[in-house]
Coordinates of C-alpha atoms and ligand atoms in Angstrom, one line a residue:
Chain A
M407 CA 0.0 0.0 0.0
F408 CA 2.8 2.4 0.8
E409 CA 5.3 1.5 -1.9
E410 CA 8.0 3.7 -3.5
T411 CA 5.4 5.5 -5.6
Y412 CA 3.5 6.6 -2.5
L413 CA 6.6 8.4 -1.3
T414 CA 7.5 9.8 -4.7
R415 CA 4.1 11.5 -4.9
I416 CA 4.7 13.2 -1.5
E417 CA 8.3 14.2 -2.5
E418 CA 6.9 15.9 -5.5
R419 CA 4.3 17.8 -3.5
V420 CA 7.0 18.9 -1.0
F421 CA 9.3 20.0 -3.7
K422 CA 6.6 22.2 -5.3
D423 CA 5.8 23.8 -2.0
T424 CA 9.4 24.5 -1.4
I425 CA 10.0 26.1 -4.7
L426 CA 7.1 28.4 -4.1
Q427 CA 8.4 29.4 -0.7
K428 CA 11.9 29.8 -2.0
E429 CA 10.6 32.2 -4.6
T430 CA 9.2 34.4 -1.9
G431 CA 12.7 34.6 -0.3
A432 CA 12.7 31.6 2.1
K433 CA 16.2 30.2 2.7
I434 CA 17.0 26.5 2.8
V435 CA 19.2 25.1 5.6
G436 CA 20.7 21.7 5.2
V437 CA 21.2 19.7 8.4
Y438 CA 23.0 16.4 9.1
C439 CA 22.2 15.2 12.6
A440 CA 19.5 14.8 15.2
F441 CA 21.1 17.4 17.5
T442 CA 20.2 20.4 15.4
P443 CA 17.0 21.9 16.6
K444 CA 15.0 22.4 13.4
E445 CA 12.6 24.6 15.3
L446 CA 15.2 27.3 15.3
I447 CA 15.6 27.1 11.6
A448 CA 11.9 27.2 11.0
A449 CA 11.4 30.1 13.4
A450 CA 13.8 32.1 11.3
G451 CA 11.5 31.5 8.3
A452 CA 13.9 29.1 6.7
I453 CA 13.3 25.5 5.5
P454 CA 15.3 22.7 7.1
V455 CA 16.3 19.6 5.0
A456 CA 18.1 16.5 6.3
L457 CA 21.0 15.6 4.0
C458 CA 22.4 12.2 5.3
S459 CA 22.7 10.1 2.2
G460 CA 21.8 6.4 1.9
T461 CA 22.9 5.7 -1.7
S462 CA 26.3 4.4 -2.8
Q463 CA 26.7 6.2 -6.2
A464 CA 28.7 9.1 -4.9
I465 CA 31.0 7.0 -2.6
P466 CA 33.8 6.5 -5.2
A467 CA 34.0 10.2 -5.8
A468 CA 34.2 10.8 -2.0
E469 CA 37.1 8.3 -1.7
A470 CA 39.3 10.6 -3.7
H471 CA 39.4 12.9 -0.6
L472 CA 38.3 10.6 2.3
P473 CA 39.7 7.4 3.7
R474 CA 38.1 4.3 2.2
N475 CA 37.5 2.7 5.7
L476 CA 35.2 5.5 6.7
C477 CA 31.5 5.1 7.5
P478 CA 29.5 5.0 4.2
L479 CA 27.0 7.5 5.4
I480 CA 29.8 10.1 5.7
K481 CA 31.3 9.2 2.4
A482 CA 28.0 9.2 0.6
S483 CA 27.0 12.6 2.0
Y484 CA 30.3 14.2 1.1
G485 CA 30.4 12.5 -2.4
H486 CA 27.0 14.0 -3.3
A487 CA 28.3 17.4 -2.3
L488 CA 31.5 16.9 -4.4
N489 CA 29.5 15.7 -7.5
D490 CA 26.6 18.1 -6.9
T491 CA 24.3 15.1 -7.4
C492 CA 21.9 15.7 -4.5
P493 CA 19.0 18.1 -5.4
Y494 CA 18.4 18.9 -1.8
L495 CA 22.0 19.8 -1.1
H496 CA 22.1 21.7 -4.3
M497 CA 19.1 23.9 -3.2
A498 CA 20.4 24.5 0.3
D499 CA 21.7 28.0 1.0
Y500 CA 23.8 26.9 3.9
L501 CA 24.5 24.0 6.2
L502 CA 24.2 23.5 9.9
A503 CA 26.2 20.5 11.1
D504 CA 26.7 19.0 14.6
A505 CA 30.1 18.0 15.9
T506 CA 29.1 14.4 16.6
C507 CA 31.4 11.6 15.6
D508 CA 35.0 12.2 14.5
G509 CA 34.3 11.2 10.9
K510 CA 31.5 13.6 10.5
K511 CA 33.3 16.5 12.3
K512 CA 36.4 16.2 10.1
M513 CA 34.3 15.7 6.9
F514 CA 32.4 18.9 7.7
E515 CA 35.7 20.8 7.6
L516 CA 36.1 19.6 4.0
L517 CA 32.5 20.2 3.2
A518 CA 32.8 23.8 4.3
D519 CA 34.9 24.5 1.2
L520 CA 32.0 23.5 -0.9
K521 CA 29.0 25.2 0.9
P522 CA 28.8 27.7 3.7
L523 CA 28.7 25.6 6.8
S524 CA 28.4 26.3 10.5
L525 CA 29.4 23.7 13.1
L526 CA 27.4 23.3 16.3
Q527 CA 29.9 22.5 19.0
L528 CA 28.2 19.6 20.7
P529 CA 29.3 18.6 24.2
Q530 CA 30.2 14.9 24.5
T531 CA 27.9 14.3 27.4
A532 CA 24.4 15.2 28.5
E533 CA 25.1 14.2 32.1
T534 CA 26.5 17.4 33.6
P535 CA 25.1 20.9 34.2
E536 CA 28.2 22.4 32.6
S537 CA 27.5 20.6 29.3
H538 CA 23.9 21.8 29.4
A539 CA 25.0 25.3 30.0
S540 CA 27.5 25.3 27.1
W541 CA 25.0 23.7 24.8
L542 CA 22.4 26.4 25.6
Q543 CA 25.0 29.0 24.8
E544 CA 25.8 27.3 21.5
L545 CA 22.1 27.4 20.6
Y546 CA 22.0 31.1 21.3
R547 CA 24.9 31.5 19.0
I548 CA 23.2 29.6 16.3
R549 CA 20.0 31.5 16.8
A550 CA 21.9 34.8 16.3
L551 CA 23.6 33.3 13.2
L552 CA 20.3 32.2 11.7
E553 CA 18.9 35.7 12.3
R554 CA 21.8 37.3 10.5
R555 CA 21.6 35.0 7.6
T556 CA 17.9 35.2 7.1
G557 CA 17.4 38.8 8.2
I558 CA 14.5 37.6 10.3
S559 CA 14.5 37.9 14.1
I560 CA 13.4 34.8 16.0
T561 CA 10.9 35.7 18.7
D562 CA 10.0 33.4 21.6
A563 CA 6.4 33.3 20.4
G564 CA 7.6 32.2 17.0
L565 CA 9.9 29.6 18.4
L566 CA 7.1 28.2 20.6
A567 CA 4.9 28.0 17.6
Q568 CA 7.5 25.9 15.8
I569 CA 8.1 23.7 18.9
R570 CA 4.3 23.0 18.9
I571 CA 4.3 22.0 15.2
Y572 CA 7.4 19.8 15.5
N573 CA 5.9 18.2 18.6
T574 CA 2.8 17.4 16.7
L575 CA 4.9 15.9 13.9
R576 CA 6.9 13.8 16.3
A577 CA 3.7 12.6 18.0
T578 CA 2.2 11.7 14.7
I579 CA 5.2 9.7 13.7
C580 CA 4.9 7.9 17.1
E581 CA 1.2 7.2 16.2
V582 CA 2.3 5.6 13.0
F583 CA 4.7 3.3 14.8
A584 CA 2.1 2.6 17.5
L585 CA 0.0 0.8 14.9
N586 CA 2.5 -2.1 15.5
C587 CA 2.0 -2.3 19.2
G588 CA -0.9 -4.6 19.1
E589 CA -1.1 -8.4 18.9
M590 CA -1.0 -8.1 15.1
P591 CA 1.4 -5.6 13.6
L592 CA -0.3 -3.5 10.9
L593 CA 2.7 -2.1 9.1
Y594 CA 5.9 -3.4 7.6
G595 CA 9.0 -1.6 8.5
Y596 CA 9.5 -0.4 4.9
E597 CA 6.0 1.1 5.0
I598 CA 6.7 2.9 8.3
D599 CA 9.8 4.3 6.7
H600 CA 7.8 5.7 3.8
I601 CA 4.9 7.0 5.8
T602 CA 7.1 8.8 8.3
S603 CA 9.8 10.0 5.9
M604 CA 10.1 13.8 5.8
A605 CA 10.2 13.4 2.0
G606 CA 12.9 16.0 1.7
F607 CA 12.3 19.6 2.7
E608 CA 10.5 20.3 6.0
C609 CA 8.2 22.9 4.6
N610 CA 4.5 23.0 5.1
L611 CA 4.6 20.5 8.0
P612 CA 0.8 20.7 8.6
A613 CA 0.3 19.2 5.2
R614 CA 2.8 16.4 5.9
I615 CA 1.2 15.7 9.2
G616 CA -2.2 15.5 7.4
E617 CA -0.8 12.9 5.0
M618 CA 0.5 10.8 7.9
R619 CA -2.9 11.0 9.5
E620 CA -4.6 9.8 6.3
A621 CA -2.2 6.9 6.2
I622 CA -3.0 6.0 9.8
A623 CA -6.7 6.0 9.0
A624 CA -6.1 3.8 6.0
V625 CA -3.9 1.3 7.9
H626 CA -6.6 0.9 10.6
Q627 CA -8.6 -1.0 7.9
R628 CA -6.0 -3.7 8.0
S629 CA -7.2 -4.9 11.4
K630 CA -10.2 -6.3 9.5
D631 CA -8.3 -7.7 6.5
T632 CA -7.9 -11.4 7.0
L633 CA -5.7 -11.8 3.9
F634 CA -3.2 -9.2 5.3
Q635 CA -3.3 -10.8 8.7
K636 CA -2.6 -14.2 7.3
K637 CA 0.6 -12.9 5.7
M638 CA 1.6 -11.1 8.9
Q639 CA 0.7 -13.7 11.5
H640 CA 3.8 -15.8 11.9
R641 CA 6.4 -13.2 11.2
P642 CA 8.9 -12.7 14.0
R643 CA 8.7 -9.1 15.4
I644 CA 12.0 -7.3 15.0
L645 CA 13.3 -4.2 16.6
L646 CA 15.9 -2.5 14.5
T647 CA 18.5 -0.4 16.3
G648 CA 22.0 1.0 15.6
C649 CA 23.2 3.6 13.0
P650 CA 20.7 5.5 11.0
S651 CA 19.3 3.0 8.4
T652 CA 19.9 5.5 5.6
N653 CA 20.5 2.6 3.2
K654 CA 17.6 0.2 3.1
K655 CA 19.3 -3.1 2.1
V656 CA 19.2 -4.7 5.5
L657 CA 15.7 -3.5 6.2
K658 CA 14.6 -5.1 2.9
L659 CA 16.4 -8.4 3.6
I660 CA 14.7 -8.7 7.0
E661 CA 11.2 -8.4 5.6
E662 CA 11.9 -10.3 2.4
N663 CA 13.0 -13.3 4.5
G664 CA 10.0 -13.5 6.7
G665 CA 10.4 -11.0 9.5
V666 CA 8.6 -7.8 10.2
I667 CA 10.3 -4.7 11.6
V668 CA 7.8 -3.5 14.2
A669 CA 9.8 -0.6 15.5
M670 CA 13.0 1.3 14.8
E671 CA 15.1 2.8 17.5
N672 CA 17.6 4.6 15.3
C673 CA 17.9 8.2 14.2
G674 CA 14.8 9.3 12.3
G675 CA 12.9 6.5 14.1
L676 CA 11.8 6.5 17.7
K677 CA 15.2 7.7 19.1
T678 CA 14.3 11.1 17.8
A679 CA 10.5 11.0 17.2
G680 CA 9.8 9.5 20.6
F681 CA 10.7 12.7 22.6
G682 CA 9.0 16.1 22.5
V683 CA 10.1 19.5 23.6
D684 CA 8.6 20.9 26.8
E685 CA 6.1 23.6 25.8
T686 CA 5.8 25.2 29.2
G687 CA 9.3 26.5 30.1
D688 CA 11.7 28.9 28.4
P689 CA 11.7 27.7 24.8
M690 CA 15.5 27.9 24.4
E691 CA 16.2 25.9 27.6
S692 CA 13.6 23.4 26.6
L693 CA 15.1 23.0 23.2
A694 CA 18.6 22.6 24.6
K695 CA 17.5 20.0 27.1
R696 CA 15.5 17.9 24.6
Y697 CA 18.2 17.9 21.9
L698 CA 21.2 17.3 24.1
D699 CA 19.3 14.2 25.5
T700 CA 19.4 12.5 22.0
A701 CA 20.5 9.0 22.7
C702 CA 23.3 8.9 20.1
A703 CA 26.3 6.7 20.5
C704 CA 28.5 9.8 20.1
M705 CA 27.6 10.7 23.7
S706 CA 29.5 9.2 26.5
P707 CA 28.0 7.7 28.5
N708 CA 24.7 7.0 26.6
P709 CA 22.4 5.5 29.1
R710 CA 19.2 6.7 27.5
R711 CA 19.6 4.3 24.6
I712 CA 19.2 1.3 26.8
D713 CA 16.1 2.8 28.4
I714 CA 14.5 3.4 25.0
L715 CA 15.3 -0.1 23.9
K716 CA 13.8 -1.6 27.0
K717 CA 10.6 0.4 26.6
L718 CA 10.3 -0.5 22.9
I719 CA 10.9 -4.2 23.5
N720 CA 7.9 -4.3 25.8
E721 CA 5.6 -2.0 24.0
Y722 CA 6.1 -3.6 20.6
R723 CA 6.2 -7.2 21.9
V724 CA 9.6 -7.7 20.2
D725 CA 10.8 -11.2 19.5
G726 CA 14.4 -10.3 18.5
V727 CA 16.6 -7.3 18.1
I728 CA 18.8 -6.6 15.0
E729 CA 21.5 -4.0 15.3
L730 CA 22.7 -2.5 12.1
T731 CA 26.0 -0.6 12.2
W732 CA 27.9 0.8 9.3
E733 CA 31.5 -0.3 8.7
G734 CA 33.8 2.3 10.1
C735 CA 31.4 3.6 12.7
H736 CA 33.4 3.3 15.9
T737 CA 30.9 4.8 18.2
Y738 CA 28.0 2.4 17.4
N739 CA 30.2 -0.6 16.7
I740 CA 31.8 -0.3 20.2
E741 CA 28.5 0.4 21.9
A742 CA 27.1 -2.7 20.3
F743 CA 28.9 -4.7 22.9
T744 CA 27.0 -3.0 25.7
I745 CA 23.8 -3.2 23.8
E746 CA 24.1 -6.9 23.1
R747 CA 24.8 -7.6 26.8
A748 CA 21.7 -5.6 27.8
I749 CA 19.5 -7.2 25.2
S750 CA 20.5 -10.8 25.9
E751 CA 21.0 -10.6 29.7
Q752 CA 18.6 -8.0 31.0
F753 CA 15.8 -8.2 28.4
A754 CA 16.3 -11.9 27.5
R755 CA 15.9 -11.4 23.7
P756 CA 18.0 -12.9 20.9
Y757 CA 20.3 -10.3 19.3
L758 CA 21.9 -10.1 15.9
H759 CA 24.6 -7.6 15.0
I760 CA 25.1 -6.8 11.3
T761 CA 28.0 -4.6 10.2
T762 CA 28.0 -3.7 6.5
D763 CA 28.2 -0.8 4.1
Y764 CA 26.1 0.4 1.2
S765 CA 27.4 -2.1 -1.4
Q766 CA 25.6 -5.1 -2.5
N767 CA 28.5 -7.6 -2.5
D768 CA 27.6 -9.2 0.8
T769 CA 23.9 -9.7 0.3
G770 CA 24.1 -13.5 0.0
Q771 CA 26.0 -13.7 3.3
L772 CA 23.6 -11.2 5.0
K773 CA 20.6 -13.2 3.8
T774 CA 21.9 -16.3 5.4
R775 CA 22.6 -14.6 8.7
I776 CA 19.2 -12.9 8.8
E777 CA 17.4 -16.0 7.7
A778 CA 19.1 -18.1 10.4
F779 CA 18.2 -15.4 13.0
L780 CA 14.6 -15.5 11.9
E781 CA 14.7 -19.3 12.1
L782 CA 15.8 -19.2 15.7
L783 CA 13.0 -16.8 16.6
A784 CA 10.3 -19.0 14.9
Chain B
M249 CA 7.6 -49.0 1.4
N250 CA 10.1 -47.2 3.7
N251 CA 10.3 -43.5 3.4
R252 CA 13.6 -41.9 2.5
F253 CA 14.7 -38.3 3.0
A254 CA 17.4 -36.4 1.4
G255 CA 19.4 -33.3 2.3
I256 CA 21.7 -31.4 -0.1
D257 CA 24.3 -28.8 1.0
I258 CA 25.2 -26.6 -1.9
G259 CA 28.4 -24.8 -0.8
S260 CA 30.6 -22.6 -2.8
R261 CA 33.3 -25.3 -3.2
T262 CA 31.5 -28.6 -2.8
I263 CA 28.0 -30.1 -2.9
E264 CA 27.1 -32.9 -0.5
L265 CA 24.1 -35.2 -0.7
V266 CA 22.9 -37.4 2.1
V267 CA 19.9 -39.7 2.1
V268 CA 18.6 -41.1 5.4
D269 CA 16.0 -43.8 6.1
E270 CA 13.0 -43.4 8.4
A271 CA 15.1 -44.1 11.4
G272 CA 17.6 -41.3 10.4
K273 CA 20.3 -43.8 9.4
I274 CA 22.5 -42.6 6.6
V275 CA 21.9 -44.8 3.5
R276 CA 23.7 -42.7 0.9
S277 CA 26.4 -40.1 1.1
L278 CA 27.8 -38.4 -1.9
Q279 CA 30.0 -35.4 -2.7
A280 CA 31.1 -33.4 -5.8
D281 CA 32.9 -30.2 -6.6
T282 CA 30.4 -27.4 -7.1
G283 CA 32.1 -26.2 -10.3
Y284 CA 30.8 -23.3 -12.4
A285 CA 27.2 -24.7 -12.9
P286 CA 26.0 -25.7 -9.4
M287 CA 22.6 -26.8 -10.5
R288 CA 24.0 -29.1 -13.2
T289 CA 26.3 -30.7 -10.6
A290 CA 23.4 -31.1 -8.2
E291 CA 21.3 -32.7 -10.9
K292 CA 24.1 -35.2 -11.6
L293 CA 24.4 -36.1 -7.9
L294 CA 20.7 -36.7 -7.7
N295 CA 20.6 -38.9 -10.8
G296 CA 19.5 -42.4 -9.8
E297 CA 19.0 -41.5 -6.1
S298 CA 15.6 -42.3 -4.7
F299 CA 13.9 -40.4 -1.8
D300 CA 10.5 -39.0 -1.0
R301 CA 11.4 -35.5 0.0
I302 CA 14.5 -33.2 -0.1
M303 CA 15.6 -30.1 1.7
A304 CA 18.4 -27.8 0.5
T305 CA 20.9 -25.8 2.5
G306 CA 24.1 -23.9 1.7
Y307 CA 24.6 -20.7 -0.3
G308 CA 23.0 -22.2 -3.4
R309 CA 19.8 -23.3 -1.5
N310 CA 17.5 -20.8 -3.2
L311 CA 18.7 -21.7 -6.7
F312 CA 17.9 -25.3 -5.8
E313 CA 14.6 -24.4 -4.3
V314 CA 13.5 -22.9 -7.6
A315 CA 15.0 -25.5 -9.9
F316 CA 13.8 -28.6 -7.9
D317 CA 10.9 -27.4 -5.9
A318 CA 12.5 -28.2 -2.6
S319 CA 12.2 -26.7 0.9
T320 CA 15.2 -24.8 2.3
V321 CA 17.0 -24.2 5.6
T322 CA 20.0 -22.1 6.5
E323 CA 23.4 -23.8 7.1
I324 CA 23.2 -22.7 10.7
K325 CA 20.1 -24.7 11.5
A326 CA 21.1 -27.6 9.3
Y327 CA 24.5 -27.8 11.1
A328 CA 22.8 -27.7 14.5
R329 CA 20.5 -30.6 13.5
G330 CA 23.3 -32.6 11.9
V331 CA 25.8 -32.3 14.7
R332 CA 23.2 -33.3 17.3
A333 CA 22.8 -36.6 15.3
F334 CA 26.4 -37.4 16.0
F335 CA 26.8 -35.8 19.4
P336 CA 23.5 -35.5 21.2
T337 CA 25.0 -33.4 24.0
A338 CA 27.0 -30.9 21.9
L339 CA 26.4 -27.3 23.1
A340 CA 28.6 -25.5 20.5
I341 CA 29.7 -26.0 16.9
L342 CA 32.7 -24.5 15.1
D343 CA 32.5 -24.9 11.4
I344 CA 35.3 -23.8 9.1
G345 CA 34.4 -24.4 5.5
G346 CA 35.8 -23.5 2.1
Q347 CA 34.8 -19.9 2.2
D348 CA 33.1 -19.2 5.4
S349 CA 33.3 -20.0 9.0
K350 CA 30.7 -20.0 11.7
A351 CA 30.2 -20.6 15.4
I352 CA 26.8 -21.8 16.7
A353 CA 25.7 -22.2 20.3
L354 CA 23.0 -24.7 21.0
S355 CA 20.4 -25.0 23.8
D356 CA 20.2 -28.2 25.8
A357 CA 17.3 -29.2 23.5
G358 CA 19.6 -28.6 20.5
K359 CA 18.0 -25.4 19.2
V360 CA 20.2 -22.7 17.8
R361 CA 20.7 -20.2 20.6
K362 CA 23.1 -17.8 19.0
F363 CA 25.5 -17.8 16.1
E364 CA 28.4 -15.8 14.5
M365 CA 29.6 -15.9 10.9
N366 CA 32.7 -14.5 9.3
D367 CA 32.2 -11.3 7.3
R368 CA 32.5 -11.1 3.6
C369 CA 36.3 -11.9 3.3
A370 CA 37.7 -15.3 3.3
A371 CA 40.3 -14.7 6.0
G372 CA 40.6 -17.6 8.4
T373 CA 38.6 -20.1 6.2
G374 CA 39.6 -23.1 4.1
K375 CA 40.4 -20.8 1.2
F376 CA 42.9 -19.0 3.3
L377 CA 44.7 -22.2 4.3
E378 CA 44.6 -23.4 0.7
I379 CA 46.3 -20.2 -0.7
M380 CA 48.9 -20.3 2.1
A381 CA 49.6 -24.0 1.5
Q382 CA 50.2 -23.1 -2.2
A383 CA 52.4 -20.2 -1.3
L384 CA 54.6 -22.5 0.8
N385 CA 54.4 -25.3 -1.8
Y386 CA 52.6 -27.9 0.3
H387 CA 49.8 -30.1 -0.7
L388 CA 46.7 -29.0 1.2
D389 CA 46.2 -32.5 2.7
S390 CA 49.6 -32.5 4.3
F391 CA 49.7 -28.9 5.4
G392 CA 48.5 -29.6 8.9
E393 CA 50.9 -32.5 9.4
A394 CA 53.8 -30.3 8.3
A395 CA 52.8 -27.5 10.7
L396 CA 52.8 -30.1 13.5
L397 CA 56.6 -30.7 12.8
S398 CA 57.4 -27.0 13.6
T399 CA 59.9 -26.3 16.4
K400 CA 59.7 -22.6 16.6
Q401 CA 57.0 -20.1 17.3
L402 CA 56.4 -17.6 14.5
T403 CA 53.7 -15.0 14.7
I404 CA 51.7 -14.1 11.6
N405 CA 50.1 -10.7 12.0
S406 CA 47.9 -10.4 8.9
M407 CA 44.7 -12.4 8.5
C408 CA 43.9 -10.8 5.1
T409 CA 44.8 -13.3 2.5
V410 CA 46.7 -10.8 0.4
F411 CA 48.7 -9.3 3.2
A412 CA 49.4 -12.7 4.8
E413 CA 50.8 -13.9 1.5
S414 CA 53.3 -11.1 1.4
E415 CA 54.1 -11.7 5.0
V416 CA 54.8 -15.3 4.2
T417 CA 57.1 -14.3 1.3
T418 CA 59.0 -12.0 3.7
L419 CA 59.5 -14.9 6.2
I420 CA 60.7 -17.2 3.4
T421 CA 63.2 -14.8 2.2
G422 CA 64.2 -14.1 5.8
G423 CA 65.3 -17.8 5.9
E424 CA 62.6 -19.1 8.2
N425 CA 61.7 -22.8 8.1
R426 CA 58.6 -23.5 6.1
N427 CA 57.1 -25.8 8.7
D428 CA 57.4 -23.0 11.3
I429 CA 55.7 -20.6 8.9
A430 CA 53.0 -23.1 8.3
H431 CA 52.6 -23.5 12.1
G432 CA 52.3 -19.7 12.5
L433 CA 49.6 -19.6 9.9
H434 CA 47.6 -22.3 11.7
V435 CA 47.9 -20.5 15.0
A436 CA 46.5 -17.4 13.4
V437 CA 43.6 -19.2 11.9
V438 CA 42.8 -20.9 15.2
Q439 CA 43.1 -17.6 17.1
R440 CA 40.5 -16.1 15.0
A441 CA 38.2 -19.1 15.0
A442 CA 38.4 -19.5 18.8
N443 CA 37.5 -15.8 19.2
M444 CA 34.5 -16.4 17.1
L445 CA 33.6 -19.5 19.1
R446 CA 34.0 -17.6 22.4
R447 CA 31.5 -15.0 21.3
V448 CA 28.7 -17.6 21.5
W449 CA 30.0 -20.4 23.6
T450 CA 29.3 -20.5 27.3
G451 CA 30.8 -23.9 28.1
G452 CA 30.0 -27.5 27.3
P453 CA 31.0 -30.0 24.6
V454 CA 32.3 -28.4 21.4
V455 CA 32.1 -30.0 17.9
F456 CA 34.3 -29.0 15.0
A457 CA 32.9 -29.5 11.6
G458 CA 33.5 -28.5 8.0
G459 CA 36.4 -29.4 5.7
V460 CA 39.0 -27.7 7.8
A461 CA 38.1 -30.0 10.7
R462 CA 40.2 -32.7 8.9
N463 CA 43.3 -30.6 9.5
T464 CA 45.0 -32.3 12.5
C465 CA 47.1 -29.2 13.4
I466 CA 44.1 -26.9 13.5
L467 CA 42.2 -29.4 15.7
H468 CA 45.2 -29.8 18.1
L469 CA 45.6 -26.0 18.4
L470 CA 41.9 -25.5 18.9
E471 CA 41.8 -27.9 21.8
E472 CA 44.9 -26.2 23.3
N473 CA 43.3 -22.8 22.9
I474 CA 40.0 -23.6 24.5
G475 CA 41.4 -26.0 27.0
Q476 CA 39.2 -29.0 26.3
K477 CA 38.7 -31.9 24.0
V478 CA 36.9 -31.1 20.7
F479 CA 34.8 -33.6 18.9
V480 CA 35.0 -34.1 15.1
P481 CA 32.3 -36.0 13.2
E482 CA 33.5 -38.9 11.1
D483 CA 32.6 -37.1 8.0
P484 CA 32.8 -33.4 9.0
Q485 CA 31.7 -32.1 5.6
M486 CA 28.5 -34.0 5.5
V487 CA 27.0 -32.4 8.6
G488 CA 25.0 -29.8 6.7
A489 CA 23.4 -32.2 4.2
L490 CA 22.7 -34.7 7.0
G491 CA 21.0 -32.0 9.1
A492 CA 18.8 -30.9 6.1
A493 CA 17.8 -34.6 5.5
L494 CA 16.9 -35.0 9.2
L495 CA 15.0 -31.7 9.3
V496 CA 12.8 -32.7 6.4
S497 CA 12.2 -36.1 7.9
D498 CA 11.3 -34.3 11.2
D499 CA 8.7 -32.4 9.3
V500 CA 6.8 -35.5 8.3
Ligands
SF4_2071 S1 23.2 8.5 15.1 FE1 24.2 10.4 16.0 S2 25.8 10.9 14.6 FE2 24.5 9.5 13.5 S3 23.0 10.7 12.4 FE3 22.1 10.3 14.4 S4 22.7 12.0 15.7 FE4 24.0 12.0 14.0
SF4_2072 S1 26.9 6.1 11.4 FE1 28.5 6.3 12.9 S2 30.3 7.0 11.8 FE2 28.6 7.2 10.5 S3 28.0 9.4 10.8 FE3 26.7 8.2 12.3 S4 27.9 8.1 14.2 FE4 29.3 8.8 12.5

């Protein structure tokens, strides 16, 4: 029901809306990580767009500048900038990037030669008052920077309005996921991916939220569809965690071989959508708190990730956990050890760790591993 | 008439076919090199064999599924089932085949509890040993025996086939004895395999299967490394095919 064509239609709609707004002077700001508060960008009248790439075409070009054993997400994102092959990046007026992992941080230094880029100096921990204070300062700096760039001053009222819209968006994404909490999951992971995708530019969010709502209503019908239920019934319920699943090859393999991804903990999934910004306090402080708490493996320690996993395993009646990490991603690959221990010892669920890149040359081997994992869950 | 069940393991190097009777006793056991046309090789193996149902495993299982309308199972589950037929109390399996290696942990009931597989490169597999044997001018079958004759500890640092080959060349030109180099290579393979095993194994009897289990030096070093006796099935390469045959017979 929610195939590629479903998403393509929405992408086209979003593109048109964006062109219209750009003609009236709106700036486009490219972002890379989950720590950048998009509310700030939107409150400055600009349009945020996430730029992490999931395709392999631009990687060879990137390898002319970057080491080969670097995370594919970083190489792909940089390669698109070099080749100018990403329409979203092409249309961006400037970039806001977070100092997360070493690979991204240093790649951004090179990227700054290709596009105007400002780096958000991210503290490495969310556990101390000092780190919160410095992050708040950093957000004030970015706020001023955005105001200078757009010529629009960000008011607290405007910021609060954006916080509300983004909270609604996050809550709606959670509602989509929640369709899989029941005894019978109603969505395949690839469908969740399409329904909740930002489809490019984050412009005209109320329309995007409306589309998600329509999808939710349509999916409810499935609870009466016996044919659908028959196909879904015996599929082991998988929770996907790890690096952002920018490239879909593993997601596809899991569902083609008889599993169903009921929930995704990674960036773009419930790690980010699962948490709203407090609407009652000072908006800047609320933003700083919410965003610094992002359960990314770049943070040390990163206790919130285990808490999220625990909650999801119970809420989504998860049979097994698959962790997808990209080759060269030290933060997630190392944290996988801690995650595996928690999953198998504390939560008593089977766990499979897959490390791969964007290429197709290990599909046969991955298929066997995923199939064997699903066999042991059956 | 008595029912017969077949299992076929289509690996990247060899194909094995095992037929069992109703009691699970092996009545036929055949092997052939996979070659460049695996389905044609499979067809030849099946020619003249009689059985009621067949299940395929190995990397070519899906090709076979389509061509012969068979059911399939992964090597992991097939090995678990096959090993238990030989050693009913086994709790872990190490398998080193031609191009991959895996470690499987079993529950008391024999179900797969956890497993590990090597990543896409052939480091530490049969292929690695084969190339190194060639580089040292040994016949693969006597490679292990030669390594056992070593009198000196040499450390090989690279597990990448290409790097290890150049490391071996450096050692040869450095005047090192070729038995010692062979031994060093065996140690490196076992080190890697034992680490993989340790990731899943929590104690209990260990079975070593796959073509490399025939290598006496690897077996010896493995036992030394994990500090206990390791069991090897009589025909370590047939375990997957046997497991598939038993699984299809369990289904009935
Ligand atoms: S996981 Fe962390 S570093 Fe990776 S995209 Fe998300 S926030 Fe950025
Ligand atoms: S996947 Fe890992 S290495 Fe790649 S950008 Fe995210 S944190 Fe960095």
